[in-house]
Amino acid sequence: MSTEIAVIGSPEFTTGFRLAGVRKFEDVPEAEKDERLDDAVETTLEDEGVGIIVMHDDDLDHLSRGTREAVETSVEPTLVTLGGGAGSGGLRDQIKRAIGIDLMDED
């Protein structure tokens, strides 16, 4: 079974991904994130056709503790966040979680 990429976020964030061919997305307007983002993430986590979830790093702050923990510890689908800035260090952790080893470990 093939898995797809799903994008969750504001319409401004998801539009570029949709134009690039991503078919699964959840648009959550900025003003409604505190109320609707948890449901969008939980629905996407339950979708067996999704292998990767893409979100903006700042959107994690709008999630409840339980939903945030569920998405951050999920192996499949794997969460990839964008926009955290140079100091976030999140991509290394995301790769390690996805494949089970730290590719950048020098030991």
CSV table of N, CA, C and O in Angstrom, one decimal:
chain,number,residue,atom,x,y,z
A,1,MET,N,0.8,-1.2,0.0
A,1,MET,CA,0.0,0.0,0.0
A,1,MET,C,0.9,1.2,0.0
A,1,MET,O,1.8,1.3,0.8
A,2,SER,N,0.6,2.2,-0.9
A,2,SER,CA,1.4,3.4,-0.9
A,2,SER,C,0.8,4.4,0.1
A,2,SER,O,-0.4,4.4,0.5
A,3,THR,N,1.7,5.2,0.7
A,3,THR,CA,1.3,6.2,1.6
A,3,THR,C,1.5,7.6,1.0
A,3,THR,O,2.4,7.7,0.2
A,4,GLU,N,0.8,8.5,1.5
A,4,GLU,CA,0.8,9.8,1.0
A,4,GLU,C,1.3,10.8,2.1
A,4,GLU,O,1.3,10.5,3.2
A,5,ILE,N,1.6,12.0,1.6
A,5,ILE,CA,1.9,13.1,2.4
A,5,ILE,C,0.6,13.9,2.7
A,5,ILE,O,-0.2,14.1,1.8
A,6,ALA,N,0.4,14.3,3.9
A,6,ALA,CA,-0.7,15.2,4.3
A,6,ALA,C,-0.1,16.4,4.9
A,6,ALA,O,0.9,16.4,5.6
A,7,VAL,N,-0.8,17.5,4.6
A,7,VAL,CA,-0.3,18.8,5.1
A,7,VAL,C,-1.5,19.4,6.0
A,7,VAL,O,-2.6,19.4,5.6
A,8,ILE,N,-1.1,19.9,7.2
A,8,ILE,CA,-2.1,20.5,8.1
A,8,ILE,C,-1.6,21.9,8.4
A,8,ILE,O,-0.4,22.1,8.8
A,9,GLY,N,-2.5,22.9,8.3
A,9,GLY,CA,-2.2,24.3,8.6
A,9,GLY,C,-3.1,25.3,8.0
A,9,GLY,O,-4.1,24.9,7.5
A,10,SER,N,-2.6,26.5,8.0
A,10,SER,CA,-3.4,27.6,7.4
A,10,SER,C,-3.5,27.4,5.9
A,10,SER,O,-2.6,26.8,5.3
A,11,PRO,N,-4.5,28.0,5.3
A,11,PRO,CA,-4.6,27.9,3.8
A,11,PRO,C,-3.3,28.4,3.1
A,11,PRO,O,-2.9,27.9,2.1
A,12,GLU,N,-2.7,29.5,3.7
A,12,GLU,CA,-1.5,30.0,3.1
A,12,GLU,C,-0.4,29.0,3.2
A,12,GLU,O,0.5,28.9,2.3
A,13,PHE,N,-0.3,28.2,4.2
A,13,PHE,CA,0.7,27.2,4.3
A,13,PHE,C,0.5,26.0,3.4
A,13,PHE,O,1.4,25.4,2.8
A,14,THR,N,-0.8,25.5,3.3
A,14,THR,CA,-1.1,24.3,2.6
A,14,THR,C,-1.1,24.6,1.0
A,14,THR,O,-0.9,23.6,0.3
A,15,THR,N,-1.3,25.8,0.6
A,15,THR,CA,-1.5,26.0,-0.8
A,15,THR,C,-0.4,25.6,-1.7
A,15,THR,O,-0.5,24.9,-2.7
A,16,GLY,N,0.8,25.9,-1.3
A,16,GLY,CA,2.0,25.5,-2.1
A,16,GLY,C,2.1,24.0,-2.2
A,16,GLY,O,2.5,23.5,-3.3
A,17,PHE,N,1.8,23.3,-1.1
A,17,PHE,CA,1.9,21.8,-1.2
A,17,PHE,C,0.8,21.3,-2.1
A,17,PHE,O,1.0,20.3,-2.9
A,18,ARG,N,-0.4,21.9,-2.1
A,18,ARG,CA,-1.5,21.4,-3.0
A,18,ARG,C,-1.1,21.7,-4.4
A,18,ARG,O,-1.3,20.8,-5.3
A,19,LEU,N,-0.5,22.8,-4.7
A,19,LEU,CA,0.0,23.1,-6.1
A,19,LEU,C,1.0,22.1,-6.5
A,19,LEU,O,1.2,21.8,-7.7
A,20,ALA,N,1.8,21.6,-5.6
A,20,ALA,CA,2.9,20.6,-5.9
A,20,ALA,C,2.3,19.2,-6.0
A,20,ALA,O,3.1,18.3,-6.3
A,21,GLY,N,1.0,19.0,-5.8
A,21,GLY,CA,0.4,17.7,-6.0
A,21,GLY,C,0.0,17.0,-4.7
A,21,GLY,O,-0.5,15.8,-4.8
A,22,VAL,N,0.2,17.6,-3.5
A,22,VAL,CA,-0.3,16.9,-2.3
A,22,VAL,C,-1.8,16.9,-2.3
A,22,VAL,O,-2.4,18.0,-2.4
A,23,ARG,N,-2.4,15.8,-2.2
A,23,ARG,CA,-3.8,15.7,-2.3
A,23,ARG,C,-4.5,15.7,-0.9
A,23,ARG,O,-5.7,16.0,-0.8
A,24,LYS,N,-3.8,15.3,0.1
A,24,LYS,CA,-4.4,15.2,1.5
A,24,LYS,C,-4.0,16.5,2.3
A,24,LYS,O,-2.8,16.7,2.5
A,25,PHE,N,-4.9,17.2,2.7
A,25,PHE,CA,-4.6,18.4,3.5
A,25,PHE,C,-5.8,18.8,4.4
A,25,PHE,O,-6.9,18.4,4.1
A,26,GLU,N,-5.5,19.5,5.4
A,26,GLU,CA,-6.5,20.0,6.4
A,26,GLU,C,-6.2,21.5,6.5
A,26,GLU,O,-5.2,21.9,7.0
A,27,ASP,N,-7.1,22.4,6.0
A,27,ASP,CA,-7.0,23.8,6.1
A,27,ASP,C,-7.6,24.2,7.4
A,27,ASP,O,-8.8,24.0,7.7
A,28,VAL,N,-6.8,24.9,8.2
A,28,VAL,CA,-7.3,25.4,9.5
A,28,VAL,C,-6.9,26.9,9.6
A,28,VAL,O,-5.7,27.2,9.8
A,29,PRO,N,-7.8,27.8,9.4
A,29,PRO,CA,-7.5,29.2,9.4
A,29,PRO,C,-6.9,29.6,10.7
A,29,PRO,O,-7.1,29.1,11.8
A,30,GLU,N,-6.0,30.6,10.6
A,30,GLU,CA,-5.2,31.1,11.8
A,30,GLU,C,-6.1,31.4,13.0
A,30,GLU,O,-5.8,31.0,14.1
A,31,ALA,N,-7.3,32.0,12.7
A,31,ALA,CA,-8.1,32.4,13.8
A,31,ALA,C,-8.8,31.2,14.5
A,31,ALA,O,-9.4,31.4,15.6
A,32,GLU,N,-8.8,30.1,13.9
A,32,GLU,CA,-9.6,28.9,14.4
A,32,GLU,C,-8.6,27.8,14.9
A,32,GLU,O,-9.1,26.7,15.2
A,33,LYS,N,-7.3,28.0,14.9
A,33,LYS,CA,-6.4,26.9,15.2
A,33,LYS,C,-6.6,26.4,16.6
A,33,LYS,O,-6.5,25.2,16.8
A,34,ASP,N,-6.9,27.3,17.6
A,34,ASP,CA,-7.0,26.8,19.0
A,34,ASP,C,-8.2,25.8,19.1
A,34,ASP,O,-8.2,24.9,19.9
A,35,GLU,N,-9.2,26.0,18.3
A,35,GLU,CA,-10.4,25.2,18.4
A,35,GLU,C,-10.4,24.0,17.4
A,35,GLU,O,-10.9,22.9,17.8
A,36,ARG,N,-9.8,24.1,16.3
A,36,ARG,CA,-9.9,23.1,15.2
A,36,ARG,C,-8.7,22.3,14.9
A,36,ARG,O,-8.7,21.2,14.3
A,37,LEU,N,-7.5,22.7,15.4
A,37,LEU,CA,-6.2,22.1,15.0
A,37,LEU,C,-6.1,20.7,15.5
A,37,LEU,O,-5.7,19.7,14.9
A,38,ASP,N,-6.5,20.5,16.8
A,38,ASP,CA,-6.5,19.1,17.4
A,38,ASP,C,-7.3,18.1,16.6
A,38,ASP,O,-6.8,17.0,16.3
A,39,ASP,N,-8.5,18.5,16.2
A,39,ASP,CA,-9.3,17.6,15.4
A,39,ASP,C,-8.7,17.2,14.0
A,39,ASP,O,-8.7,16.1,13.6
A,40,ALA,N,-8.1,18.3,13.4
A,40,ALA,CA,-7.5,18.0,12.1
A,40,ALA,C,-6.3,17.1,12.2
A,40,ALA,O,-6.1,16.2,11.4
A,41,VAL,N,-5.5,17.2,13.3
A,41,VAL,CA,-4.3,16.4,13.5
A,41,VAL,C,-4.8,15.0,13.8
A,41,VAL,O,-4.3,14.0,13.3
A,42,GLU,N,-5.8,14.8,14.7
A,42,GLU,CA,-6.2,13.5,15.1
A,42,GLU,C,-6.9,12.7,13.9
A,42,GLU,O,-6.6,11.5,13.7
A,43,THR,N,-7.6,13.4,13.1
A,43,THR,CA,-8.2,12.8,11.9
A,43,THR,C,-7.1,12.3,10.9
A,43,THR,O,-7.2,11.2,10.4
A,44,THR,N,-6.1,13.1,10.8
A,44,THR,CA,-5.0,12.8,9.9
A,44,THR,C,-4.1,11.6,10.5
A,44,THR,O,-3.7,10.7,9.7
A,45,LEU,N,-3.9,11.6,11.8
A,45,LEU,CA,-3.2,10.5,12.4
A,45,LEU,C,-3.9,9.2,12.2
A,45,LEU,O,-3.3,8.1,12.1
A,46,GLU,N,-5.2,9.2,12.1
A,46,GLU,CA,-6.0,8.0,12.0
A,46,GLU,C,-6.1,7.5,10.5
A,46,GLU,O,-6.6,6.4,10.3
A,47,ASP,N,-5.8,8.3,9.6
A,47,ASP,CA,-5.8,8.0,8.2
A,47,ASP,C,-4.7,7.0,7.8
A,47,ASP,O,-3.5,7.4,7.8
A,48,GLU,N,-5.0,5.8,7.5
A,48,GLU,CA,-4.0,4.8,7.2
A,48,GLU,C,-3.3,5.0,5.9
A,48,GLU,O,-2.2,4.4,5.6
A,49,GLY,N,-3.8,5.9,5.1
A,49,GLY,CA,-3.1,6.2,3.8
A,49,GLY,C,-2.1,7.3,3.9
A,49,GLY,O,-1.4,7.6,2.9
A,50,VAL,N,-1.9,7.9,5.1
A,50,VAL,CA,-0.9,8.9,5.3
A,50,VAL,C,0.3,8.4,6.0
A,50,VAL,O,0.3,7.7,7.0
A,51,GLY,N,1.5,8.7,5.4
A,51,GLY,CA,2.8,8.2,5.9
A,51,GLY,C,3.6,9.4,6.5
A,51,GLY,O,4.4,9.2,7.4
A,52,ILE,N,3.3,10.6,6.0
A,52,ILE,CA,4.1,11.8,6.5
A,52,ILE,C,3.1,12.9,6.7
A,52,ILE,O,2.2,13.2,5.8
A,53,ILE,N,3.2,13.5,7.9
A,53,ILE,CA,2.3,14.7,8.2
A,53,ILE,C,3.3,15.9,8.2
A,53,ILE,O,4.3,15.9,8.9
A,54,VAL,N,3.0,17.0,7.4
A,54,VAL,CA,3.8,18.2,7.4
A,54,VAL,C,3.0,19.3,8.1
A,54,VAL,O,1.8,19.5,7.7
A,55,MET,N,3.6,20.0,9.0
A,55,MET,CA,3.0,21.1,9.7
A,55,MET,C,4.0,22.2,9.9
A,55,MET,O,5.2,21.9,9.8
A,56,HIS,N,3.6,23.4,10.1
A,56,HIS,CA,4.5,24.5,10.5
A,56,HIS,C,4.8,24.3,12.0
A,56,HIS,O,4.0,23.9,12.8
A,57,ASP,N,6.1,24.6,12.3
A,57,ASP,CA,6.5,24.4,13.7
A,57,ASP,C,5.7,25.2,14.7
A,57,ASP,O,5.4,24.7,15.8
A,58,ASP,N,5.3,26.4,14.3
A,58,ASP,CA,4.6,27.2,15.3
A,58,ASP,C,3.2,26.7,15.6
A,58,ASP,O,2.6,26.9,16.6
A,59,ASP,N,2.7,25.8,14.7
A,59,ASP,CA,1.3,25.3,14.9
A,59,ASP,C,1.3,24.3,16.1
A,59,ASP,O,0.2,24.0,16.6
A,60,LEU,N,2.4,23.7,16.4
A,60,LEU,CA,2.5,22.8,17.5
A,60,LEU,C,2.1,23.4,18.8
A,60,LEU,O,1.5,22.8,19.7
A,61,ASP,N,2.3,24.7,18.9
A,61,ASP,CA,1.9,25.5,20.1
A,61,ASP,C,0.4,25.5,20.3
A,61,ASP,O,-0.1,25.8,21.4
A,62,HIS,N,-0.4,25.3,19.3
A,62,HIS,CA,-1.8,25.4,19.3
A,62,HIS,C,-2.5,24.0,19.7
A,62,HIS,O,-3.7,24.0,20.0
A,63,LEU,N,-1.7,23.0,19.8
A,63,LEU,CA,-2.2,21.6,20.1
A,63,LEU,C,-2.3,21.4,21.6
A,63,LEU,O,-1.5,22.0,22.3
A,64,SER,N,-3.3,20.6,21.9
A,64,SER,CA,-3.4,20.2,23.3
A,64,SER,C,-2.2,19.3,23.7
A,64,SER,O,-1.6,18.8,22.8
A,65,ARG,N,-1.9,19.1,24.9
A,65,ARG,CA,-0.8,18.3,25.3
A,65,ARG,C,-0.9,16.9,24.8
A,65,ARG,O,0.1,16.3,24.3
A,66,GLY,N,-2.1,16.3,24.9
A,66,GLY,CA,-2.2,14.9,24.4
A,66,GLY,C,-2.1,14.7,23.0
A,66,GLY,O,-1.4,13.8,22.5
A,67,THR,N,-2.6,15.6,22.2
A,67,THR,CA,-2.5,15.6,20.7
A,67,THR,C,-1.1,15.8,20.3
A,67,THR,O,-0.5,15.2,19.4
A,68,ARG,N,-0.5,16.8,20.9
A,68,ARG,CA,0.9,17.1,20.6
A,68,ARG,C,1.8,15.9,20.9
A,68,ARG,O,2.7,15.6,20.1
A,69,GLU,N,1.6,15.3,22.0
A,69,GLU,CA,2.4,14.1,22.4
A,69,GLU,C,2.2,13.0,21.4
A,69,GLU,O,3.1,12.3,21.0
A,70,ALA,N,0.9,12.8,21.0
A,70,ALA,CA,0.6,11.7,20.1
A,70,ALA,C,1.3,11.9,18.7
A,70,ALA,O,1.9,11.0,18.1
A,71,VAL,N,1.3,13.2,18.2
A,71,VAL,CA,1.8,13.4,16.9
A,71,VAL,C,3.4,13.4,17.0
A,71,VAL,O,4.0,13.0,16.0
A,72,GLU,N,4.0,13.9,18.1
A,72,GLU,CA,5.4,13.9,18.2
A,72,GLU,C,6.0,12.5,18.4
A,72,GLU,O,7.2,12.3,18.0
A,73,THR,N,5.3,11.6,18.9
A,73,THR,CA,5.8,10.3,19.2
A,73,THR,C,5.3,9.3,18.1
A,73,THR,O,5.8,8.1,18.1
A,74,SER,N,4.5,9.7,17.2
A,74,SER,CA,4.0,8.8,16.1
A,74,SER,C,5.2,8.4,15.2
A,74,SER,O,5.9,9.3,14.7
A,75,VAL,N,5.3,7.1,14.9
A,75,VAL,CA,6.3,6.7,14.0
A,75,VAL,C,5.7,6.6,12.6
A,75,VAL,O,6.3,7.0,11.6
A,76,GLU,N,4.5,6.2,12.5
A,76,GLU,CA,3.7,6.2,11.2
A,76,GLU,C,2.3,6.6,11.4
A,76,GLU,O,1.6,5.9,12.1
A,77,PRO,N,1.9,7.7,11.0
A,77,PRO,CA,2.7,8.6,10.1
A,77,PRO,C,3.8,9.4,10.9
A,77,PRO,O,3.6,9.6,12.1
A,78,THR,N,4.8,9.8,10.2
A,78,THR,CA,5.9,10.6,10.8
A,78,THR,C,5.6,12.1,10.6
A,78,THR,O,5.2,12.5,9.6
A,79,LEU,N,5.8,12.9,11.7
A,79,LEU,CA,5.6,14.3,11.6
A,79,LEU,C,6.8,15.0,11.2
A,79,LEU,O,7.9,14.7,11.7
A,80,VAL,N,6.7,15.9,10.2
A,80,VAL,CA,7.8,16.8,9.8
A,80,VAL,C,7.3,18.2,9.9
A,80,VAL,O,6.3,18.6,9.4
A,81,THR,N,8.1,19.0,10.7
A,81,THR,CA,7.7,20.4,10.9
A,81,THR,C,8.6,21.3,10.1
A,81,THR,O,9.8,21.0,10.0
A,82,LEU,N,8.1,22.4,9.6
A,82,LEU,CA,8.9,23.3,8.8
A,82,LEU,C,8.8,24.7,9.5
A,82,LEU,O,7.8,25.0,10.2
A,83,GLY,N,9.8,25.5,9.3
A,83,GLY,CA,9.8,26.9,9.8
A,83,GLY,C,10.2,27.1,11.2
A,83,GLY,O,9.9,28.1,11.7
A,84,GLY,N,11.0,26.2,11.7
A,84,GLY,CA,11.5,26.3,13.1
A,84,GLY,C,12.7,27.2,13.2
A,84,GLY,O,13.1,27.5,14.3
A,85,GLY,N,13.3,27.6,12.2
A,85,GLY,CA,14.5,28.4,12.2
A,85,GLY,C,15.7,27.6,12.3
A,85,GLY,O,15.7,26.4,12.5
A,86,ALA,N,16.9,28.2,12.2
A,86,ALA,CA,18.1,27.5,12.2
A,86,ALA,C,18.5,26.8,13.5
A,86,ALA,O,19.1,25.8,13.5
A,87,GLY,N,18.0,27.3,14.6
A,87,GLY,CA,18.3,26.7,15.9
A,87,GLY,C,17.4,25.7,16.4
A,87,GLY,O,17.6,25.2,17.5
A,88,SER,N,16.4,25.3,15.6
A,88,SER,CA,15.4,24.3,16.2
A,88,SER,C,15.9,22.9,16.3
A,88,SER,O,15.5,22.2,17.3
A,89,GLY,N,16.8,22.4,15.4
A,89,GLY,CA,17.4,21.1,15.6
A,89,GLY,C,16.3,20.0,15.4
A,89,GLY,O,16.6,18.9,15.7
A,90,GLY,N,15.2,20.3,14.9
A,90,GLY,CA,14.1,19.3,14.9
A,90,GLY,C,14.3,18.3,13.8
A,90,GLY,O,13.8,17.2,13.9
A,91,LEU,N,14.9,18.6,12.7
A,91,LEU,CA,15.0,17.7,11.5
A,91,LEU,C,15.8,16.5,11.9
A,91,LEU,O,15.4,15.4,11.6
A,92,ARG,N,16.9,16.7,12.6
A,92,ARG,CA,17.7,15.5,13.1
A,92,ARG,C,16.9,14.6,13.9
A,92,ARG,O,16.9,13.4,13.7
A,93,ASP,N,16.1,15.1,14.8
A,93,ASP,CA,15.3,14.2,15.7
A,93,ASP,C,14.2,13.5,14.9
A,93,ASP,O,13.8,12.4,15.1
A,94,GLN,N,13.6,14.2,13.9
A,94,GLN,CA,12.6,13.7,13.0
A,94,GLN,C,13.1,12.5,12.2
A,94,GLN,O,12.5,11.5,12.1
A,95,ILE,N,14.3,12.7,11.7
A,95,ILE,CA,15.0,11.6,10.9
A,95,ILE,C,15.3,10.4,11.8
A,95,ILE,O,15.0,9.3,11.4
A,96,LYS,N,15.8,10.7,12.9
A,96,LYS,CA,16.1,9.6,13.9
A,96,LYS,C,14.9,8.8,14.2
A,96,LYS,O,14.9,7.6,14.3
A,97,ARG,N,13.8,9.5,14.5
A,97,ARG,CA,12.6,8.9,14.9
A,97,ARG,C,12.0,8.0,13.7
A,97,ARG,O,11.5,6.9,13.9
A,98,ALA,N,12.1,8.6,12.5
A,98,ALA,CA,11.6,7.9,11.3
A,98,ALA,C,12.3,6.6,11.0
A,98,ALA,O,11.7,5.6,10.6
A,99,ILE,N,13.7,6.6,11.0
A,99,ILE,CA,14.4,5.5,10.6
A,99,ILE,C,15.1,4.7,11.7
A,99,ILE,O,15.6,3.6,11.5
A,100,GLY,N,15.0,5.3,12.9
A,100,GLY,CA,15.5,4.5,14.1
A,100,GLY,C,17.0,4.7,14.4
A,100,GLY,O,17.5,4.1,15.4
A,101,ILE,N,17.8,5.4,13.6
A,101,ILE,CA,19.2,5.6,13.9
A,101,ILE,C,19.5,7.1,13.7
A,101,ILE,O,18.8,7.8,12.9
A,102,ASP,N,20.6,7.6,14.3
A,102,ASP,CA,21.0,8.9,14.2
A,102,ASP,C,22.1,9.0,13.1
A,102,ASP,O,23.2,8.5,13.3
A,103,LEU,N,21.8,9.4,11.9
A,103,LEU,CA,22.7,9.4,10.8
A,103,LEU,C,23.8,10.4,11.0
A,103,LEU,O,24.9,10.3,10.4
A,104,MET,N,23.7,11.4,11.9
A,104,MET,CA,24.7,12.4,12.1
A,104,MET,C,25.6,12.1,13.2
A,104,MET,O,26.5,12.9,13.6
A,105,ASP,N,25.3,11.0,13.9
A,105,ASP,CA,26.2,10.6,15.0
A,105,ASP,C,27.6,10.2,14.6
A,105,ASP,O,27.7,9.4,13.7
A,106,GLU,N,28.6,10.8,15.2
A,106,GLU,CA,30.0,10.6,14.7
A,106,GLU,C,30.6,9.4,15.4
A,106,GLU,O,31.7,9.1,15.1
A,107,ASP,N,30.0,8.8,16.4
A,107,ASP,CA,30.6,7.7,17.0
A,107,ASP,C,30.4,6.4,16.3
A,107,ASP,O,29.5,6.1,15.6
